[in-house]
């Protein structure tokens, strides 16, 4: 990994690295507004050829929230051994309809649980930022191994 800033235990990822990280994963958290509050929901997703975060949902609070206020944030993070990586996206949610919704047929995106979902949503990205961290967790040696 060739990070922007190699000084210290925290590195800022180049935008291309952040997009590569997002493309290689399929599970994240969507933050959206709902009735004056901020909510967070787990979603499975894919990145489309236009660098949008795409997910499928059904009627409910998530859909109502992104319809009432399009401003959203999306986050994916991962901890592997002594490295943590976090990528955050800020943008606007857009319901894809008609021919536009068929983008999901070209993406590796299917519901993880067998519930009916038919509304395709894309996050049009305004900003992407990523960080990687070298972790120092000296307490791990104290955790009993089973």
Short mmCIF file of N, CA and C in Angstrom, two decimals:
data_model
loop_
_atom_site.label_atom_id
_atom_site.label_comp_id
_atom_site.label_asym_id
_atom_site.label_seq_id
_atom_site.Cartn_x
_atom_site.Cartn_y
_atom_site.Cartn_z
N UNK A 1 0.86 -1.18 0.00
CA UNK A 1 0.00 0.00 0.00
C UNK A 1 0.90 1.23 0.00
N UNK A 2 0.64 2.12 -0.90
CA UNK A 2 1.44 3.32 -1.02
C UNK A 2 0.59 4.50 -0.58
N UNK A 3 0.73 4.88 0.68
CA UNK A 3 -0.13 5.91 1.27
C UNK A 3 0.40 7.30 0.99
N UNK A 4 -0.51 8.26 1.05
CA UNK A 4 -0.16 9.67 0.88
C UNK A 4 0.90 10.11 1.87
N UNK A 5 0.71 9.77 3.12
CA UNK A 5 1.54 10.29 4.20
C UNK A 5 2.04 9.11 5.02
N UNK A 6 3.34 8.84 4.96
CA UNK A 6 3.88 7.69 5.68
C UNK A 6 4.40 8.04 7.06
N UNK A 7 4.15 9.24 7.54
CA UNK A 7 4.63 9.65 8.86
C UNK A 7 3.66 9.19 9.93
N UNK A 8 4.17 8.45 10.88
CA UNK A 8 3.37 8.09 12.04
C UNK A 8 2.43 6.93 11.78
N UNK A 9 1.61 6.61 12.78
CA UNK A 9 0.73 5.46 12.72
C UNK A 9 -0.56 5.67 11.92
N UNK A 10 -0.82 6.90 11.46
CA UNK A 10 -2.02 7.18 10.67
C UNK A 10 -1.61 7.71 9.31
N UNK A 11 -2.22 7.13 8.27
CA UNK A 11 -1.92 7.58 6.92
C UNK A 11 -3.21 7.95 6.19
N UNK A 12 -3.15 9.01 5.43
CA UNK A 12 -4.27 9.43 4.59
C UNK A 12 -4.16 8.66 3.28
N UNK A 13 -5.25 8.02 2.89
CA UNK A 13 -5.25 7.29 1.64
C UNK A 13 -5.49 8.23 0.46
N UNK A 14 -4.84 7.96 -0.63
CA UNK A 14 -5.11 8.67 -1.88
C UNK A 14 -6.55 8.32 -2.29
N UNK A 15 -7.28 9.22 -2.93
CA UNK A 15 -8.66 8.89 -3.34
C UNK A 15 -8.76 7.59 -4.14
N UNK A 16 -7.78 7.32 -5.01
CA UNK A 16 -7.80 6.06 -5.77
C UNK A 16 -7.72 4.85 -4.84
N UNK A 17 -6.94 4.95 -3.79
CA UNK A 17 -6.84 3.87 -2.81
C UNK A 17 -8.17 3.69 -2.07
N UNK A 18 -8.82 4.80 -1.75
CA UNK A 18 -10.11 4.72 -1.08
C UNK A 18 -11.13 4.02 -1.97
N UNK A 19 -11.15 4.35 -3.26
CA UNK A 19 -12.08 3.71 -4.19
C UNK A 19 -11.75 2.22 -4.35
N UNK A 20 -10.47 1.89 -4.42
CA UNK A 20 -10.08 0.47 -4.50
C UNK A 20 -10.57 -0.29 -3.27
N UNK A 21 -10.44 0.33 -2.11
CA UNK A 21 -10.91 -0.28 -0.86
C UNK A 21 -12.42 -0.52 -0.93
N UNK A 22 -13.18 0.48 -1.37
CA UNK A 22 -14.63 0.34 -1.47
C UNK A 22 -15.03 -0.74 -2.47
N UNK A 23 -14.35 -0.78 -3.61
CA UNK A 23 -14.69 -1.77 -4.64
C UNK A 23 -14.43 -3.20 -4.17
N UNK A 24 -13.48 -3.38 -3.29
CA UNK A 24 -13.10 -4.72 -2.83
C UNK A 24 -13.98 -5.24 -1.69
N UNK A 25 -14.91 -4.44 -1.23
CA UNK A 25 -15.77 -4.85 -0.12
C UNK A 25 -17.23 -4.76 -0.54
N UNK A 26 -18.13 -5.25 0.34
CA UNK A 26 -19.54 -5.25 -0.02
C UNK A 26 -20.47 -4.94 1.14
N UNK A 27 -19.91 -4.54 2.28
CA UNK A 27 -20.74 -4.28 3.45
C UNK A 27 -20.28 -2.99 4.11
N UNK A 28 -21.23 -2.10 4.38
CA UNK A 28 -20.90 -0.83 5.03
C UNK A 28 -22.08 -0.31 5.82
N UNK A 29 -21.96 0.93 6.25
CA UNK A 29 -23.01 1.57 7.05
C UNK A 29 -23.42 2.88 6.38
N UNK A 30 -24.73 3.04 6.26
CA UNK A 30 -25.32 4.22 5.67
C UNK A 30 -25.84 5.12 6.79
N UNK A 31 -25.44 6.37 6.80
CA UNK A 31 -25.96 7.35 7.75
C UNK A 31 -26.90 8.28 6.99
N UNK A 32 -28.10 8.44 7.54
CA UNK A 32 -29.11 9.27 6.88
C UNK A 32 -29.95 9.99 7.92
N UNK A 33 -30.65 11.04 7.47
CA UNK A 33 -31.53 11.82 8.34
C UNK A 33 -32.92 11.21 8.31
N UNK A 34 -33.56 11.18 9.48
CA UNK A 34 -34.93 10.71 9.55
C UNK A 34 -35.62 11.43 10.70
N UNK A 35 -36.59 12.26 10.37
CA UNK A 35 -37.40 12.99 11.34
C UNK A 35 -36.50 13.72 12.35
N UNK A 36 -35.57 14.49 11.85
CA UNK A 36 -34.73 15.32 12.71
C UNK A 36 -33.62 14.59 13.44
N UNK A 37 -33.43 13.31 13.16
CA UNK A 37 -32.37 12.54 13.80
C UNK A 37 -31.49 11.90 12.74
N UNK A 38 -30.28 11.56 13.13
CA UNK A 38 -29.38 10.83 12.24
C UNK A 38 -29.47 9.35 12.60
N UNK A 39 -29.66 8.52 11.58
CA UNK A 39 -29.74 7.07 11.76
C UNK A 39 -28.60 6.40 11.00
N UNK A 40 -28.23 5.22 11.44
CA UNK A 40 -27.20 4.44 10.77
C UNK A 40 -27.76 3.05 10.53
N UNK A 41 -27.60 2.55 9.30
CA UNK A 41 -28.10 1.22 8.95
C UNK A 41 -27.04 0.46 8.18
N UNK A 42 -26.88 -0.82 8.48
CA UNK A 42 -25.95 -1.63 7.69
C UNK A 42 -26.56 -1.94 6.33
N UNK A 43 -25.72 -1.91 5.30
CA UNK A 43 -26.19 -2.27 3.95
C UNK A 43 -25.11 -3.05 3.23
N UNK A 44 -25.53 -3.90 2.31
CA UNK A 44 -24.57 -4.44 1.36
C UNK A 44 -24.69 -3.60 0.10
N UNK A 45 -23.60 -3.45 -0.60
CA UNK A 45 -23.51 -2.47 -1.67
C UNK A 45 -22.55 -2.94 -2.75
N UNK A 46 -22.51 -2.20 -3.83
CA UNK A 46 -21.50 -2.35 -4.88
C UNK A 46 -21.19 -0.96 -5.41
N UNK A 47 -20.02 -0.82 -6.02
CA UNK A 47 -19.64 0.43 -6.67
C UNK A 47 -19.90 0.25 -8.16
N UNK A 48 -20.64 1.19 -8.75
CA UNK A 48 -20.96 1.07 -10.18
C UNK A 48 -19.88 1.75 -11.03
N UNK A 49 -19.95 1.62 -12.35
CA UNK A 49 -18.92 2.21 -13.22
C UNK A 49 -18.83 3.74 -13.14
N UNK A 50 -19.86 4.40 -12.59
CA UNK A 50 -19.83 5.86 -12.45
C UNK A 50 -19.36 6.27 -11.06
N UNK A 51 -18.73 5.34 -10.33
CA UNK A 51 -18.25 5.59 -8.96
C UNK A 51 -19.37 6.07 -8.04
N UNK A 52 -20.49 5.38 -8.10
CA UNK A 52 -21.58 5.60 -7.16
C UNK A 52 -21.67 4.35 -6.28
N UNK A 53 -22.09 4.56 -5.04
CA UNK A 53 -22.38 3.45 -4.14
C UNK A 53 -23.83 3.07 -4.40
N UNK A 54 -24.07 1.81 -4.77
CA UNK A 54 -25.41 1.37 -5.13
C UNK A 54 -25.87 0.29 -4.16
N UNK A 55 -27.12 0.41 -3.70
CA UNK A 55 -27.70 -0.62 -2.86
C UNK A 55 -29.17 -0.79 -3.19
N UNK A 56 -29.74 -1.90 -2.74
CA UNK A 56 -31.15 -2.21 -2.98
C UNK A 56 -31.84 -2.23 -1.63
N UNK A 57 -33.01 -1.63 -1.57
CA UNK A 57 -33.76 -1.59 -0.32
C UNK A 57 -35.24 -1.78 -0.60
N UNK A 58 -36.03 -1.71 0.44
CA UNK A 58 -37.48 -1.83 0.32
C UNK A 58 -38.13 -0.66 1.06
N UNK A 59 -39.44 -0.62 1.03
CA UNK A 59 -40.15 0.41 1.78
C UNK A 59 -39.75 0.32 3.25
N UNK A 60 -39.56 1.46 3.88
CA UNK A 60 -39.19 1.48 5.29
C UNK A 60 -38.45 2.75 5.64
N UNK A 61 -37.88 2.76 6.83
CA UNK A 61 -37.26 3.99 7.34
C UNK A 61 -36.06 4.42 6.51
N UNK A 62 -35.26 3.48 6.03
CA UNK A 62 -34.09 3.84 5.23
C UNK A 62 -34.52 4.55 3.95
N UNK A 63 -35.48 3.98 3.26
CA UNK A 63 -35.96 4.58 2.01
C UNK A 63 -36.63 5.92 2.28
N UNK A 64 -37.45 5.98 3.31
CA UNK A 64 -38.11 7.24 3.66
C UNK A 64 -37.06 8.31 3.99
N UNK A 65 -36.04 7.93 4.74
CA UNK A 65 -35.00 8.88 5.13
C UNK A 65 -34.23 9.44 3.93
N UNK A 66 -33.80 8.57 3.01
CA UNK A 66 -33.01 9.06 1.87
C UNK A 66 -33.86 9.78 0.85
N UNK A 67 -35.18 9.56 0.91
CA UNK A 67 -36.09 10.29 0.02
C UNK A 67 -36.39 11.67 0.58
N UNK A 68 -36.58 11.76 1.90
CA UNK A 68 -36.92 13.03 2.54
C UNK A 68 -35.73 13.98 2.60
N UNK A 69 -34.52 13.43 2.77
CA UNK A 69 -33.30 14.24 2.82
C UNK A 69 -32.20 13.45 2.13
N UNK A 70 -31.80 13.89 0.97
CA UNK A 70 -30.86 13.14 0.14
C UNK A 70 -29.44 13.13 0.67
N UNK A 71 -29.09 14.05 1.59
CA UNK A 71 -27.73 14.11 2.12
C UNK A 71 -27.46 12.89 2.99
N UNK A 72 -26.43 12.12 2.62
CA UNK A 72 -26.09 10.90 3.34
C UNK A 72 -24.58 10.80 3.51
N UNK A 73 -24.19 9.90 4.39
CA UNK A 73 -22.79 9.51 4.53
C UNK A 73 -22.76 7.99 4.52
N UNK A 74 -21.64 7.46 4.12
CA UNK A 74 -21.48 6.02 4.02
C UNK A 74 -20.08 5.68 4.48
N UNK A 75 -19.95 4.60 5.25
CA UNK A 75 -18.65 4.26 5.81
C UNK A 75 -18.40 2.77 5.73
N UNK A 76 -17.18 2.42 5.37
CA UNK A 76 -16.72 1.03 5.38
C UNK A 76 -15.40 1.03 6.13
N UNK A 77 -15.27 0.08 7.07
CA UNK A 77 -13.99 -0.04 7.73
C UNK A 77 -13.66 -1.51 7.95
N UNK A 78 -12.40 -1.72 8.27
CA UNK A 78 -11.90 -3.09 8.40
C UNK A 78 -10.71 -3.08 9.33
N UNK A 79 -10.63 -4.09 10.16
CA UNK A 79 -9.46 -4.29 11.02
C UNK A 79 -8.89 -5.66 10.69
N UNK A 80 -7.64 -5.68 10.29
CA UNK A 80 -6.94 -6.92 9.99
C UNK A 80 -5.61 -6.88 10.72
N UNK A 81 -5.45 -7.81 11.65
CA UNK A 81 -4.23 -7.88 12.45
C UNK A 81 -3.96 -6.54 13.12
N UNK A 82 -2.86 -5.89 12.76
CA UNK A 82 -2.49 -4.64 13.41
C UNK A 82 -2.71 -3.42 12.51
N UNK A 83 -3.64 -3.55 11.54
CA UNK A 83 -3.95 -2.44 10.63
C UNK A 83 -5.45 -2.24 10.56
N UNK A 84 -5.89 -1.00 10.69
CA UNK A 84 -7.29 -0.65 10.50
C UNK A 84 -7.39 0.32 9.33
N UNK A 85 -8.44 0.18 8.56
CA UNK A 85 -8.67 1.08 7.43
C UNK A 85 -10.12 1.54 7.50
N UNK A 86 -10.34 2.82 7.22
CA UNK A 86 -11.67 3.38 7.23
C UNK A 86 -11.83 4.32 6.04
N UNK A 87 -12.92 4.15 5.31
CA UNK A 87 -13.22 5.04 4.19
C UNK A 87 -14.62 5.60 4.39
N UNK A 88 -14.74 6.90 4.25
CA UNK A 88 -16.02 7.60 4.42
C UNK A 88 -16.36 8.33 3.14
N UNK A 89 -17.63 8.20 2.75
CA UNK A 89 -18.16 8.86 1.56
C UNK A 89 -19.25 9.81 2.02
N UNK A 90 -19.29 10.98 1.43
CA UNK A 90 -20.40 11.90 1.63
C UNK A 90 -21.00 12.20 0.27
N UNK A 91 -22.34 12.24 0.23
CA UNK A 91 -22.98 12.50 -1.05
C UNK A 91 -24.47 12.62 -0.92
N UNK A 92 -25.14 12.38 -2.05
CA UNK A 92 -26.59 12.51 -2.11
C UNK A 92 -27.19 11.23 -2.65
N UNK A 93 -28.21 10.75 -1.98
CA UNK A 93 -28.90 9.53 -2.42
C UNK A 93 -29.87 9.88 -3.54
N UNK A 94 -29.97 8.96 -4.48
CA UNK A 94 -30.89 9.14 -5.60
C UNK A 94 -31.54 7.79 -5.89
N UNK A 95 -32.86 7.79 -5.96
CA UNK A 95 -33.60 6.58 -6.33
C UNK A 95 -33.42 6.39 -7.83
N UNK A 96 -32.97 5.20 -8.23
CA UNK A 96 -32.83 4.91 -9.66
C UNK A 96 -34.09 4.20 -10.14
N UNK A 97 -34.64 4.70 -11.23
CA UNK A 97 -35.89 4.15 -11.75
C UNK A 97 -35.74 3.82 -13.22
N UNK A 98 -36.65 3.00 -13.73
CA UNK A 98 -36.66 2.65 -15.14
C UNK A 98 -35.35 2.00 -15.57
N UNK A 99 -34.87 2.40 -16.73
CA UNK A 99 -33.63 1.84 -17.28
C UNK A 99 -32.45 2.04 -16.35
N UNK A 100 -32.41 3.17 -15.63
CA UNK A 100 -31.30 3.45 -14.71
C UNK A 100 -31.17 2.38 -13.63
N UNK A 101 -32.29 1.82 -13.19
CA UNK A 101 -32.27 0.83 -12.12
C UNK A 101 -31.66 -0.49 -12.57
N UNK A 102 -31.59 -0.73 -13.86
CA UNK A 102 -31.02 -1.99 -14.35
C UNK A 102 -29.51 -2.08 -14.16
N UNK A 103 -28.89 -1.02 -13.68
CA UNK A 103 -27.46 -1.07 -13.38
C UNK A 103 -27.15 -2.22 -12.43
N UNK A 104 -28.09 -2.55 -11.55
CA UNK A 104 -27.84 -3.63 -10.58
C UNK A 104 -27.61 -4.97 -11.25
N UNK A 105 -28.15 -5.15 -12.44
CA UNK A 105 -27.94 -6.42 -13.16
C UNK A 105 -26.49 -6.60 -13.56
N UNK A 106 -25.74 -5.52 -13.65
CA UNK A 106 -24.34 -5.57 -14.06
C UNK A 106 -23.39 -5.56 -12.86
N UNK A 107 -23.94 -5.47 -11.65
CA UNK A 107 -23.12 -5.36 -10.45
C UNK A 107 -23.21 -6.63 -9.61
N UNK A 108 -22.17 -6.91 -8.83
CA UNK A 108 -22.24 -8.05 -7.91
C UNK A 108 -23.02 -7.67 -6.65
N UNK A 109 -24.29 -7.40 -6.84
CA UNK A 109 -25.13 -6.91 -5.75
C UNK A 109 -26.42 -7.71 -5.69
N UNK A 110 -26.57 -8.47 -4.63
CA UNK A 110 -27.78 -9.23 -4.37
C UNK A 110 -28.08 -9.12 -2.89
N UNK A 111 -29.37 -9.13 -2.52
CA UNK A 111 -29.70 -9.07 -1.09
C UNK A 111 -29.08 -10.24 -0.34
N UNK A 112 -28.59 -9.98 0.85
CA UNK A 112 -27.97 -11.01 1.68
C UNK A 112 -29.01 -11.85 2.41
N UNK A 113 -30.16 -11.26 2.66
CA UNK A 113 -31.21 -12.01 3.32
C UNK A 113 -32.41 -12.08 2.38
N UNK A 114 -33.20 -13.16 2.47
CA UNK A 114 -34.29 -13.35 1.52
C UNK A 114 -35.52 -12.49 1.84
N UNK A 115 -35.36 -11.19 1.73
CA UNK A 115 -36.49 -10.30 1.92
C UNK A 115 -36.69 -9.52 0.62
N UNK A 116 -37.94 -9.21 0.30
CA UNK A 116 -38.19 -8.52 -0.98
C UNK A 116 -37.63 -7.09 -0.97
N UNK A 117 -36.74 -6.83 -1.90
CA UNK A 117 -36.15 -5.51 -2.05
C UNK A 117 -36.17 -5.18 -3.54
N UNK A 118 -36.72 -4.03 -3.86
CA UNK A 118 -36.83 -3.70 -5.28
C UNK A 118 -36.46 -2.26 -5.61
N UNK A 119 -36.14 -1.46 -4.60
CA UNK A 119 -35.82 -0.06 -4.84
C UNK A 119 -34.29 0.07 -4.92
N UNK A 120 -33.81 0.56 -6.04
CA UNK A 120 -32.38 0.74 -6.26
C UNK A 120 -32.02 2.17 -5.92
N UNK A 121 -31.01 2.32 -5.06
CA UNK A 121 -30.56 3.64 -4.61
C UNK A 121 -29.09 3.78 -4.94
N UNK A 122 -28.71 4.93 -5.46
CA UNK A 122 -27.31 5.23 -5.72
C UNK A 122 -26.92 6.44 -4.89
N UNK A 123 -25.74 6.36 -4.31
CA UNK A 123 -25.18 7.53 -3.63
C UNK A 123 -24.25 8.21 -4.62
N UNK A 124 -24.63 9.42 -5.03
CA UNK A 124 -23.78 10.22 -5.91
C UNK A 124 -22.76 10.91 -5.02
N UNK A 125 -21.52 10.55 -5.19
CA UNK A 125 -20.46 10.90 -4.25
C UNK A 125 -19.96 12.32 -4.49
N UNK A 126 -19.93 13.10 -3.41
CA UNK A 126 -19.34 14.43 -3.42
C UNK A 126 -17.91 14.40 -2.88
N UNK A 127 -17.67 13.50 -1.93
CA UNK A 127 -16.37 13.45 -1.26
C UNK A 127 -16.09 12.03 -0.79
N UNK A 128 -14.85 11.59 -0.96
CA UNK A 128 -14.42 10.31 -0.42
C UNK A 128 -13.11 10.55 0.32
N UNK A 129 -12.99 9.98 1.50
CA UNK A 129 -11.74 10.13 2.26
C UNK A 129 -11.45 8.82 2.98
N UNK A 130 -10.19 8.49 3.05
CA UNK A 130 -9.80 7.26 3.70
C UNK A 130 -8.58 7.43 4.57
N UNK A 131 -8.48 6.58 5.57
CA UNK A 131 -7.34 6.58 6.49
C UNK A 131 -6.97 5.14 6.78
N UNK A 132 -5.69 4.92 7.01
CA UNK A 132 -5.26 3.62 7.54
C UNK A 132 -4.46 3.89 8.80
N UNK A 133 -4.55 2.96 9.72
CA UNK A 133 -3.96 3.14 11.04
C UNK A 133 -3.16 1.89 11.41
N UNK A 134 -1.96 2.10 11.92
CA UNK A 134 -1.21 1.01 12.54
C UNK A 134 -1.67 0.96 13.98
N UNK A 135 -2.16 -0.19 14.39
CA UNK A 135 -2.75 -0.32 15.72
C UNK A 135 -1.71 -0.75 16.74
N UNK A 136 -1.82 -0.16 17.89
CA UNK A 136 -1.02 -0.58 19.03
C UNK A 136 -2.01 -1.00 20.10
N UNK A 137 -2.11 -2.32 20.31
CA UNK A 137 -3.08 -2.83 21.27
C UNK A 137 -2.36 -3.77 22.24
N UNK A 138 -1.60 -3.20 23.17
CA UNK A 138 -0.79 -4.04 24.06
C UNK A 138 -1.61 -4.94 24.96
N UNK A 139 -2.87 -4.64 25.16
CA UNK A 139 -3.72 -5.45 26.03
C UNK A 139 -4.08 -6.80 25.41
N UNK A 140 -3.87 -6.97 24.10
CA UNK A 140 -4.25 -8.22 23.46
C UNK A 140 -3.52 -9.42 24.05
N UNK A 141 -2.30 -9.22 24.51
CA UNK A 141 -1.57 -10.36 25.08
C UNK A 141 -2.20 -10.82 26.40
N UNK A 142 -3.05 -9.98 26.98
CA UNK A 142 -3.69 -10.32 28.25
C UNK A 142 -5.00 -11.11 28.06
N UNK A 143 -5.51 -11.17 26.83
CA UNK A 143 -6.76 -11.86 26.57
C UNK A 143 -6.48 -13.37 26.56
N UNK A 144 -7.18 -14.11 27.39
CA UNK A 144 -6.94 -15.57 27.41
C UNK A 144 -7.36 -16.21 26.10
N UNK A 145 -6.52 -17.08 25.58
CA UNK A 145 -6.82 -17.82 24.34
C UNK A 145 -7.56 -19.09 24.69
N UNK A 146 -8.58 -19.41 23.92
CA UNK A 146 -9.36 -20.64 24.17
C UNK A 146 -8.98 -21.70 23.19
#
